Coordinates of C-alpha atoms in Angstrom, one line a residue:
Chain N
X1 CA 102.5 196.8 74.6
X2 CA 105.7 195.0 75.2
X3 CA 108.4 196.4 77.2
X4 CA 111.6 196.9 74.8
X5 CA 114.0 194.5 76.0
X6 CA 116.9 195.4 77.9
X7 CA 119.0 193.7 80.5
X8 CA 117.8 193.0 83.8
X9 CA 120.6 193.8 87.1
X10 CA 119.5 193.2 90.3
X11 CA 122.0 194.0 92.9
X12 CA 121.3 193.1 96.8
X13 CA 123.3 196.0 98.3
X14 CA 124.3 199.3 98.4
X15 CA 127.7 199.2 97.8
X16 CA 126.5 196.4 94.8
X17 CA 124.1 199.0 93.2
X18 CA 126.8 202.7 93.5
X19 CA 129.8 199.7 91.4
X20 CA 126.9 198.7 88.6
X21 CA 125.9 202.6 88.1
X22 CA 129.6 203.0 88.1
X23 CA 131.3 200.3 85.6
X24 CA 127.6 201.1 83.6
X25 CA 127.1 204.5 82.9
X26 CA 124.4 203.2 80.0
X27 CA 122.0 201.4 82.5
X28 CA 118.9 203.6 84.5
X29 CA 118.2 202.6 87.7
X30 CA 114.5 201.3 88.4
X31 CA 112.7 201.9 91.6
X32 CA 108.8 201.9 91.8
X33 CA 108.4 201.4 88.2
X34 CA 105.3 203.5 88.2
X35 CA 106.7 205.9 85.8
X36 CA 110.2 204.4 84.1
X37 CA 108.2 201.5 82.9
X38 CA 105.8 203.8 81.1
X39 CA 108.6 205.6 79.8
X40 CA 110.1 202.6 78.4
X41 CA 106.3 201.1 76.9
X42 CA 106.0 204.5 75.1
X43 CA 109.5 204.3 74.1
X44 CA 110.6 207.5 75.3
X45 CA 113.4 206.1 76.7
X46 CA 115.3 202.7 75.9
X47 CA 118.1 202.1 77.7
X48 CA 120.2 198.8 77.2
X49 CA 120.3 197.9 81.4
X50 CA 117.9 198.5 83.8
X51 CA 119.4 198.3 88.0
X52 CA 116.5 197.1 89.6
X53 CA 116.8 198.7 93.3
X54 CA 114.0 196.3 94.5
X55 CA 116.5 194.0 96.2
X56 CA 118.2 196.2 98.8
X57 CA 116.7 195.7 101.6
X58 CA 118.9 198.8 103.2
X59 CA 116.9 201.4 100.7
X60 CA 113.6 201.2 102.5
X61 CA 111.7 202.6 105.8
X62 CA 112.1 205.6 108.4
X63 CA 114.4 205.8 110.6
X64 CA 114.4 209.0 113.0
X65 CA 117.9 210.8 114.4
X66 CA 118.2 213.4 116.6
X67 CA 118.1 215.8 114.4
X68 CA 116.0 214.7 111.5
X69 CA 114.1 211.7 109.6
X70 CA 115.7 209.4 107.5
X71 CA 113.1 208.2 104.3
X72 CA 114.8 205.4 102.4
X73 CA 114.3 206.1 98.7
X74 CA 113.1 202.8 97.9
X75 CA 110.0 203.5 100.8
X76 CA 106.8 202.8 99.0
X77 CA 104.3 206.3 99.1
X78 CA 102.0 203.9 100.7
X79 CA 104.4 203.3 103.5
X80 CA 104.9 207.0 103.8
X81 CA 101.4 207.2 103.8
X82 CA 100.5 205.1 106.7
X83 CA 103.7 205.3 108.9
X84 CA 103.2 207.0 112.7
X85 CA 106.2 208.4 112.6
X86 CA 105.8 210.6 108.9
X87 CA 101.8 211.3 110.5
X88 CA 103.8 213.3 113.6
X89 CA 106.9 214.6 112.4
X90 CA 106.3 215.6 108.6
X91 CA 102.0 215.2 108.1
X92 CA 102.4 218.0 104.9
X93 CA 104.2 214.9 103.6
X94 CA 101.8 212.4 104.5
X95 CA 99.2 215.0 103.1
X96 CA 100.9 214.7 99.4
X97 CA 101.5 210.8 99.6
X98 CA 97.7 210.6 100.3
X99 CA 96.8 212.4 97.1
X100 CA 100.1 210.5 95.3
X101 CA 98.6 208.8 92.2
X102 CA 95.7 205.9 93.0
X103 CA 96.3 202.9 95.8
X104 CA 97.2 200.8 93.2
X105 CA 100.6 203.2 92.1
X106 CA 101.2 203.9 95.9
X107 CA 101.6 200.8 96.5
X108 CA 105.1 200.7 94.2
X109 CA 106.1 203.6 93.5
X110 CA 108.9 205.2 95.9
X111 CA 109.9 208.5 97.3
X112 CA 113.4 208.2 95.6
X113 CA 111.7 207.2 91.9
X114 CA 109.5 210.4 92.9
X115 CA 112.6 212.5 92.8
X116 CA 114.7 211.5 90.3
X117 CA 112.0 211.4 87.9
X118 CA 111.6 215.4 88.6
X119 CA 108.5 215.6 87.2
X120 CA 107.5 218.9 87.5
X121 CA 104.8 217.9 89.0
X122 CA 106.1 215.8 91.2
X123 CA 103.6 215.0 93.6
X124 CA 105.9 215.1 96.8
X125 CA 108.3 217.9 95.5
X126 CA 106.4 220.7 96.7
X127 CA 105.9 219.0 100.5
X128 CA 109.9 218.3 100.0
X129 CA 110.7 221.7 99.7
X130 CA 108.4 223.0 102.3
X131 CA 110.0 220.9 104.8
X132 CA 113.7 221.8 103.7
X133 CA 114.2 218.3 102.9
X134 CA 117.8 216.9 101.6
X135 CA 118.4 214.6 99.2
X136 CA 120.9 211.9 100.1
X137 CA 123.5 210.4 97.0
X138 CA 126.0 207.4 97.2
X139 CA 128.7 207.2 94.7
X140 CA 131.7 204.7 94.1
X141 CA 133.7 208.1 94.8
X142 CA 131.8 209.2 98.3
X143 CA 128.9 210.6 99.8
X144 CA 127.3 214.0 99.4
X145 CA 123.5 215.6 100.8
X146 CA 121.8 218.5 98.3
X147 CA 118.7 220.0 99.8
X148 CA 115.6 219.7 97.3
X149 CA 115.7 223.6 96.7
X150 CA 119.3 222.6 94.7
X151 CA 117.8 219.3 93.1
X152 CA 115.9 219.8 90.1
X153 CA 117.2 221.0 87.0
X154 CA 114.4 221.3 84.7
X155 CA 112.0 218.2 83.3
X156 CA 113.5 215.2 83.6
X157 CA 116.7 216.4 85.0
X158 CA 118.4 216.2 88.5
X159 CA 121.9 217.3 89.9
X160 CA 122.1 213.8 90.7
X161 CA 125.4 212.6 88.4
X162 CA 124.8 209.3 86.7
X163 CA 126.8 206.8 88.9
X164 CA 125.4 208.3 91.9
X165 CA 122.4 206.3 93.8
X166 CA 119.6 208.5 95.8
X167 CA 119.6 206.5 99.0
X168 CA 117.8 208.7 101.4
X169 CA 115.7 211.4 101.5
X170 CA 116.1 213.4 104.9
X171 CA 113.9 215.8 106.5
X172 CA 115.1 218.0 109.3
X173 CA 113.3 218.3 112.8
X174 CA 111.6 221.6 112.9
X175 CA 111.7 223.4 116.1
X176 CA 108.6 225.8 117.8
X177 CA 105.1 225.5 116.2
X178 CA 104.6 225.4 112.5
X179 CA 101.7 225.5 110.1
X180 CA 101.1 223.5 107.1
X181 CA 99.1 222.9 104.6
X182 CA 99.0 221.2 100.8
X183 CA 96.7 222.2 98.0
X184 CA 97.1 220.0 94.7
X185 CA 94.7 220.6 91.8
X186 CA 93.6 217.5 89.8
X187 CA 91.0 217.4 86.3
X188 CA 90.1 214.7 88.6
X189 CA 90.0 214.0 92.3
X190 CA 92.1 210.5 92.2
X191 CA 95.1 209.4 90.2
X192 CA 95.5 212.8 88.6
X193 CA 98.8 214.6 87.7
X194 CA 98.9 217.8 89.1
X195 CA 97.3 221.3 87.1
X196 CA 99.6 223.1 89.7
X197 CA 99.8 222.4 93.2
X198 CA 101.0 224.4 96.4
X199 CA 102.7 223.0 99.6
X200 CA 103.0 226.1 102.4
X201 CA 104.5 226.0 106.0
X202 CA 104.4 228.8 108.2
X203 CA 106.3 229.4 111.6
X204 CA 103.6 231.8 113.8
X205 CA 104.2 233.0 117.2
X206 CA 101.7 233.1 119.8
X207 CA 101.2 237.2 119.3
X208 CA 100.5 236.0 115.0
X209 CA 103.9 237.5 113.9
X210 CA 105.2 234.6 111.2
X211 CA 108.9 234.5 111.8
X212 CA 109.1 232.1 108.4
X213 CA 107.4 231.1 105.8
X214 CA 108.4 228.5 103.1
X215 CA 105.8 228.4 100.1
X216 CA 106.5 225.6 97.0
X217 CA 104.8 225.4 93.9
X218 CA 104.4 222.2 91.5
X219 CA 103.6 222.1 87.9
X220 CA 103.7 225.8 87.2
X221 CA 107.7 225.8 86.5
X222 CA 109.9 223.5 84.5
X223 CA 111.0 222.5 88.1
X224 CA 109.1 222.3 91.3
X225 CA 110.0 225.5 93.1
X226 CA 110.2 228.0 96.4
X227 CA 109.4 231.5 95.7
X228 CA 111.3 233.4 97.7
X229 CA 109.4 237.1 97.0
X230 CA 105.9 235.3 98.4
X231 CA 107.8 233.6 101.8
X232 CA 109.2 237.5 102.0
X233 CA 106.0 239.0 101.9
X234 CA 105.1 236.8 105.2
X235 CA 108.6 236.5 107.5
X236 CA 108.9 238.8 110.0
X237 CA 105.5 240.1 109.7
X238 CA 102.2 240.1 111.4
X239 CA 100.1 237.3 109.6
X240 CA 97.5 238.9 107.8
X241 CA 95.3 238.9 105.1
X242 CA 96.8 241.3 102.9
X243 CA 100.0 239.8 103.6
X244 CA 98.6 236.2 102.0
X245 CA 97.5 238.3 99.3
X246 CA 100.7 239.9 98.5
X247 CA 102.1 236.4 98.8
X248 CA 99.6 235.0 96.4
X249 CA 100.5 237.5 93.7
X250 CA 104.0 237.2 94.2
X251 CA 103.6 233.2 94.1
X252 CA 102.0 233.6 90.9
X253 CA 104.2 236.1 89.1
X254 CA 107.0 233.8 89.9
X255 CA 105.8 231.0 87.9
X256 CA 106.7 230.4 84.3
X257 CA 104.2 227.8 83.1
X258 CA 103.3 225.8 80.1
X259 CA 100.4 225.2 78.2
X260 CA 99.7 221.5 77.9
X261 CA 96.8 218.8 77.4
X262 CA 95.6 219.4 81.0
X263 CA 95.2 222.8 80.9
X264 CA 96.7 226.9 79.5
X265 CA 99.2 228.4 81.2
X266 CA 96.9 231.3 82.1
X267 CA 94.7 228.8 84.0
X268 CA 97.2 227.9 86.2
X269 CA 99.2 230.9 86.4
X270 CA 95.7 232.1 87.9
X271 CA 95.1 229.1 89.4
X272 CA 98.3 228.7 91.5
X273 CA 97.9 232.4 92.9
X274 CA 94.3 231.1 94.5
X275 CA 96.2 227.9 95.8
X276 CA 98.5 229.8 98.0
X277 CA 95.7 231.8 99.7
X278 CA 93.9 228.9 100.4
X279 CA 97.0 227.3 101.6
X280 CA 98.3 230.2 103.8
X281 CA 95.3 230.3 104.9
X282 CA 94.8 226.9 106.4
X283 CA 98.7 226.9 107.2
X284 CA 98.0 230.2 109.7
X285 CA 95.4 228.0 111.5
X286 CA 96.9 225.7 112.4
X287 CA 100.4 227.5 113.1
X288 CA 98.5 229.6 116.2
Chain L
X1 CA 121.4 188.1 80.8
X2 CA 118.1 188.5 79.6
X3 CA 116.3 185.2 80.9
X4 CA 115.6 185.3 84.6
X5 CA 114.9 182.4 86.7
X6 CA 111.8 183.2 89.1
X7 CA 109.2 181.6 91.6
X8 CA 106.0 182.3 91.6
X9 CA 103.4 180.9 94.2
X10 CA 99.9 181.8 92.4
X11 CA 96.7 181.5 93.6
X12 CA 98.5 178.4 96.0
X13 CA 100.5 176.9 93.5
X14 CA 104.1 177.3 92.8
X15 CA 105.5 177.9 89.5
X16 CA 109.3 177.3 88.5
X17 CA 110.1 179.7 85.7
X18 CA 112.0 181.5 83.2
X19 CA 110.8 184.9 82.0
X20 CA 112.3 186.9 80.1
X21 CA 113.7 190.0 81.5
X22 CA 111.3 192.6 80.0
X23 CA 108.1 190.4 80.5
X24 CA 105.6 191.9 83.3
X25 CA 104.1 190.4 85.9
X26 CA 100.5 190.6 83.7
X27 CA 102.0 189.2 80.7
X28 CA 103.3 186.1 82.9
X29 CA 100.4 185.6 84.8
X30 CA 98.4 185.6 81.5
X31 CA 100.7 183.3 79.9
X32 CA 100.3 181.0 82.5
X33 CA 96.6 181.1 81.8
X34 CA 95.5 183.5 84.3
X35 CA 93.4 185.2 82.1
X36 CA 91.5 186.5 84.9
X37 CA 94.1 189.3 85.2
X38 CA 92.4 192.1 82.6
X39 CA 95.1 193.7 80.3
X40 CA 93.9 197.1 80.2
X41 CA 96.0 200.9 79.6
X42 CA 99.6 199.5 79.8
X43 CA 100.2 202.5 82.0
X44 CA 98.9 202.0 85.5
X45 CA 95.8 204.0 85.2
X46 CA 93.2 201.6 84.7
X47 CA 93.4 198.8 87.2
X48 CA 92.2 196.0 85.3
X49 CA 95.1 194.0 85.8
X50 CA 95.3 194.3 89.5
X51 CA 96.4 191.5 91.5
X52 CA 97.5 191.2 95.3
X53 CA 101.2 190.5 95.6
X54 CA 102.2 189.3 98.9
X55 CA 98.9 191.2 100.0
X56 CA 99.3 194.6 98.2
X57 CA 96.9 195.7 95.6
X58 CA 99.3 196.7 92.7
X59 CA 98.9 197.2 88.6
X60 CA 100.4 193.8 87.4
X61 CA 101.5 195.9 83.9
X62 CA 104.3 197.8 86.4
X63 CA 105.8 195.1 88.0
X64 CA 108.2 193.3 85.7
X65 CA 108.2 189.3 86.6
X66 CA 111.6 189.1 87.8
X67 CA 110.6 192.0 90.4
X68 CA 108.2 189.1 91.9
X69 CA 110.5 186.6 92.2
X70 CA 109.8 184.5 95.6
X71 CA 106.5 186.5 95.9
X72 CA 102.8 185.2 96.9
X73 CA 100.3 186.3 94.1
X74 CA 96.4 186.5 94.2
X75 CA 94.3 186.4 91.2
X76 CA 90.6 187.1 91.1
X77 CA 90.5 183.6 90.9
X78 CA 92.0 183.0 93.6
X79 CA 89.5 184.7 95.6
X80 CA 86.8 181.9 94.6
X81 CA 84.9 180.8 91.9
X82 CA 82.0 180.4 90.3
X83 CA 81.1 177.5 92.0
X84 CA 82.4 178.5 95.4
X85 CA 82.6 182.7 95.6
X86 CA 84.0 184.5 97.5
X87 CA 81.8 186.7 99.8
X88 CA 83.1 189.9 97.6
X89 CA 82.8 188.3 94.5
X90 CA 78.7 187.7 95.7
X91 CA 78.0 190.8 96.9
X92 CA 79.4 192.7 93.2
X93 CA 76.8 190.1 91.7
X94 CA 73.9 191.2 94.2
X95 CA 74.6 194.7 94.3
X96 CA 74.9 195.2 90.1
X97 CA 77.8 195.9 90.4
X98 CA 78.8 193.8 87.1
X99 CA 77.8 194.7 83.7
X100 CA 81.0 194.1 81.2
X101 CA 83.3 192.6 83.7
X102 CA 86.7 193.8 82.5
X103 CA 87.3 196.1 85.3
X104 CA 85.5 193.6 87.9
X105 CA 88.6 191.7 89.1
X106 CA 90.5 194.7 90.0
X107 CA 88.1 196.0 91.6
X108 CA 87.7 192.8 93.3
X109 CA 91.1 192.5 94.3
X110 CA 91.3 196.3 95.4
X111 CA 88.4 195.4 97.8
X112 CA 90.1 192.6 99.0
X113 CA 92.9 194.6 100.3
X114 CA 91.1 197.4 101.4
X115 CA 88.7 195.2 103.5
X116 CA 91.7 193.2 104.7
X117 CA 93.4 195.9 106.4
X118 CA 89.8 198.2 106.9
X119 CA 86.7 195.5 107.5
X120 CA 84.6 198.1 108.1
X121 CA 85.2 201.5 105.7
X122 CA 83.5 204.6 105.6
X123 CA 81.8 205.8 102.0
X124 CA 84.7 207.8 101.1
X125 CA 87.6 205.2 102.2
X126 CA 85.5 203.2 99.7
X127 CA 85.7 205.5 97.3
X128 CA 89.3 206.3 97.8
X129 CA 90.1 202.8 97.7
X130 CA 88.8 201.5 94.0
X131 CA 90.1 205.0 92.6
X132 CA 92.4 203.5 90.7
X133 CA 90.3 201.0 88.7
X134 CA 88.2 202.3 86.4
X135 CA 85.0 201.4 85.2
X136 CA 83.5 202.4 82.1
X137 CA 79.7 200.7 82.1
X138 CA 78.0 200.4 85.1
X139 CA 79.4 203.6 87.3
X140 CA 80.4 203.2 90.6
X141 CA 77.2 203.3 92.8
X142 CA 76.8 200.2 92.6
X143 CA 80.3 198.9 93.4
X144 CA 80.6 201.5 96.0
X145 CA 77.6 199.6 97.2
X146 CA 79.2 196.1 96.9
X147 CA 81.9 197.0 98.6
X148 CA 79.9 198.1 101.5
X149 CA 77.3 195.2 101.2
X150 CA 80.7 192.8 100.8
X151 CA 82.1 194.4 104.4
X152 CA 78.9 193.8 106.4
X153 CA 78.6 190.4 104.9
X154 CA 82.2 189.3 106.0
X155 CA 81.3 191.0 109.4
X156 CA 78.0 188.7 110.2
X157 CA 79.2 185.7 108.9
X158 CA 82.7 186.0 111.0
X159 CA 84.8 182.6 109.7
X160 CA 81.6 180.8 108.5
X161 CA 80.6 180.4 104.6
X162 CA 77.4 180.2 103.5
X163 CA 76.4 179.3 100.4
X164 CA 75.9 182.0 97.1
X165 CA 73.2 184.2 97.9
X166 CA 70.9 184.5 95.4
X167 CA 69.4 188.3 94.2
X168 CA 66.2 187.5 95.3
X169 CA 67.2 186.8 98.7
X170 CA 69.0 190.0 99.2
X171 CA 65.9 191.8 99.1
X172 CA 64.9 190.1 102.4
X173 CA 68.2 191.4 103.5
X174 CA 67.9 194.1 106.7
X175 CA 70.3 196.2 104.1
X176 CA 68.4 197.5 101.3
X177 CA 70.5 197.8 97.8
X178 CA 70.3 201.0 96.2
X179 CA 70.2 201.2 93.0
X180 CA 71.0 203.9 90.7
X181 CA 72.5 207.3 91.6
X182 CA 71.9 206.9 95.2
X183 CA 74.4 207.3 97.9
X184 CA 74.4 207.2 101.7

C-alpha cells in the first residue's frame, strides 16, 4: 500500500533538526522507519511533514566518557549489536538488540526510534531501565537528560515535548561486579514482538549478599517498567532462592496487563513471574 | 516540497531521479523495472523485498527513496543471472531450495550479507540470519542447506568462477544434500 503523502524535511544538523521541530510543531520526526512507516501505511497516523533524522551525521555511534556511554539515537540496533564497546560495558543491551526484530529491521531501525515509539514492548526498554540509562533531548530552548524510569508515559507516549529531539541515549558506568541477564518471550523465536519480557541486573558481593537489584518488565504494563517491591525483595539481602521467589511474585503482582491478539493477560501475568526467576537466576551467576 | 531529486547507483548503473516524497525504495526500484525486488507484507516482516543498500540487508518497503539518495543498491539481479549465477543463486537451485520463488531473492540477498561479513557460519547463524524472510512453500531445510552448501562453495573456489553446476553433479559432490527434514 502507498505511503499517504506528506512532506519530506531532511535537515543535516542538529541545531537544523531542534529549529524544524520548533517552527513545525505538525511534523513527526522519522528515524529507523521500522515502525513510523507502518504506522503511516495503516494510517494510524498521518501527519502533514515527516523530519527525516537520517542526514545527521552527529546522531549516530558510541562514544564512551568517564563516566558513562554515549549511544547516538540514530545508532542502528545492528550497530549496537555488533559494537566492542556495548559487548563490554552494557552486554544486557547487546543481549536485547540481538533478539531486536529480524536482521533485516536491525539493520534500520535506531535506539532513539526505539524509545520514542514507547512501545510497551519496546524491545530495548527493559535493558534501558536495568542499566539506569538517561535519555538525552535537544530543544530550540536548551538541553535537559530524563532517566528511562521517568520516560514513558503510557502507549505511544513520552515525556519528550514535541519540539524536543532525542539525541543520545546515555548509560552510566557501573562500578564492582554486576549480574545480568534478559529473558524476552516471543509466539516465535525471530522477529517477534514481545508476550512480556524481563531484563534483571544484580550487584552480589563475594560473600552472595546482593547490595542492588534493578528488575524491568516489558509488555506487561502500558509502559515498560521497574518494580521496585521485587528489587526490595533482593537489596541488602543474602541472594537466595526464596528471595528470587518473593521477587518473582512481587514482579508479577505489579504488572497490569492486557489481553491482546498475542496472548490473555493471565498468560503473561503468569508468564512474567517465571521470567524473573529464570532471569535472577542467571543474573546471580554471573554476579559471583 | 514533495518531489525529491535522488541518485541511485543500482545494480552498477546510476539513475538520476525524481521520486516523490512518499514513494519507497521498493516502489522505485520496481518502477524502474526491478521487478526482481518481491513486494510482499508492506510491514517489514516478510523479506521479500530485501535488497543490499550500501551492503546492508534491509526491507526495501521501509526505506523511503529519498532516504537512499547517493546510496549503492544490490538487487537479486545484481548478484547474477540466469545465464551467469551467482555461486548463491546455484547452490538455492541445487539444494531445493526454490519452489515458488517469491521469497527467493531476499533470501538471496540476506545470504549475501551474511556470507559477506561471516564466509563460514554455524547452523544457527544461518538460521538467525534468513529470520526475517519468510517462506511459505518449501521450508527452510533446504535453504538452510543452500546457504551452507553456498558458503563452502565460495570457500573452494576462492576468486575463481566456474560454470553453473548442474543437480546431477552435486551428487558427486564430497557434501551430500539433505533433503527433507534433516538437519546437521
Amino acid at each position: 500500500m502507498t505511503l499517504p503523502r506528506f512532506e519530506l524535511l531532511q535537515p543535516a544538523s542538529v541545531g537544523e533538526a531542534v529549529e524544524l521541530l520548533a517552527s513545525r510543531p505538525e511534523a513527526i520526526s522519522l528515524a529507523g522507519g521500522t515502525a513510523l512507516l507502518v504506522d503511516l501505511r495503516s494510517r494510524r497516523t498521518a501527519p502533514p511533514a515527516l523530519i527525516d533524522l537520517g542526514r545527521i551525521g552527529d546522531l549516530r555511534g558510541v562514544t564512551q566518557g568517564a563516566n558513562e556511554i554515549s549511544i547516538g539515537a540514530m545508532t542502528t540496533i545492528a550497530e549496537l549489536l555488533n559494537h566492542p564497546m556495548i559487548k563490554e560495558r552494557a552486554p544486557l543491551l547487546a543481549q536485547a538488540c540481538a533478539t531486536f526484530g529480524s536482521p533485516l529491521v536491525r539493520n534500520r531501525a535506531t535506539i532513539g526510534g526505539n524509545v520514542v515509539h514507547a512501545s510497551p514492548a519496546a524491545e530495548l526498554a527493559p535493558a534501558l531501565l536495568a542499566l539506569d540509562a538517561s535519555i538525552e533531548f535537544k530543544s530550540v530552548r536548551g538541553r535537559r537528560l530524563v532517566r528511562a524510569v521517568d520516560v514513558w508515559k503510557g502507549p505511544g507516549k513520552t515525556t519528550r515535548k514535541a519540539d524536543e529531539l532525542v539525541t543520545s541515549i546515555r548509560i552510566p558506568h557501573a562500578a564492582g561486579r554486576w549480574g545480568h541477564a534478559w529473558r524476552k518471550l516471543g509466539l516465535r523465536k525471530a522477529d517477534a514482538i514481545a508476550v512480556a519480557s524481563v531484563a534483571v541486573r544484580l550487584s552480589l558481593r563475594d560473600d552472595g549478599t546482593c547490595d542492588e537489584a534493578r528488575i524491568a518488565l516489558g509488555a506487561v504494563a502500558p509502559t515498560p517498567l521497574r518494580v521496585a517491591k521485587a528489587e526490595a525483595a533482593l537489596a541488602g539481602k543474602a541472594f537466595a532462592d526464596e528471595r528470587v521467589l518473593e521477587a518473582a511474585k512481587a514482579a508479577a503482582d505489579a504488572c497490569s496487563p492486557i489481553d491482546d491478539v498475542r496472548a490473555s493477560a493471565a498468560y503473561r501475568r503468569r508468564v512474567v513471574g517465571v521470567l524473573v526467576r529464570r532471569a535472577l537466576a542467571e543474573a546471580g551467576l554471573g554476579g559471583r | 516540497m514533495t518531489e525529491k531529486k535522488i541518485t541511485l547507483r543500482v545494480n552498477g548503473r546510476t539513475h538520476e531521479l525524481s521520486v516523490a516524497a512518499n514513494a519507497s525504495l521498493l516502489e522505485t526500484l520496481r518502477a524502474l523495472g526491478h521487478v526482481d525486488v518481491k513486494s510482499g507484507c508492506d510491514k517489514g516482516d516478510c523479506g521479500a523485498c530485501t535488497v543490499l543498500l550500501d551492503g546492508k540487508a534491509v526491507p526495501s518497503c521501509l526505506v523511503l527513496a529519498a532516504q537512499a539518495d547517493g546510496a549503492t543498491i544490490t538487487t537479486v539481479s545484481g548478484l547474477g543471472t540466469a545465464e551467469h549465477p551467482h555461486p548463491i543463486q546455484e547452490a538455492f537451485a541445487d539444494a531445493g531450495a526454490i519452489q515458488c520463488g517469491f521469497c527467493t531473492p531476499g533470501l538471496i540477498l540476506s545470504t549475501k550479507a551474511l556470507l559477506d561479513a561471516n564466509p563460514d557460519p554455524t547452523e544457527a547463524e544461518i538460521r538467525e540470519a534468513i529470520s526475517g524472510n519468510l517462506c511459505r512453500c518449501t521450508g527452510y531445510a533446504q535453504i538452510v542447506e543452500a546457504v551452507r552448501l553456498a558458503a563452502e562453495r565460495l570457500a573452494s573456489e576462492g576468486v575463481a568462477r566456474p560454470g553453473a553446476i548442474l543437480p546431477g553433479e552435486v551428487a558427486r559432490a564430497d557434501q551430500p544434500i539433505r533433503r527433507g527434514g534433516e538437519m546437521p
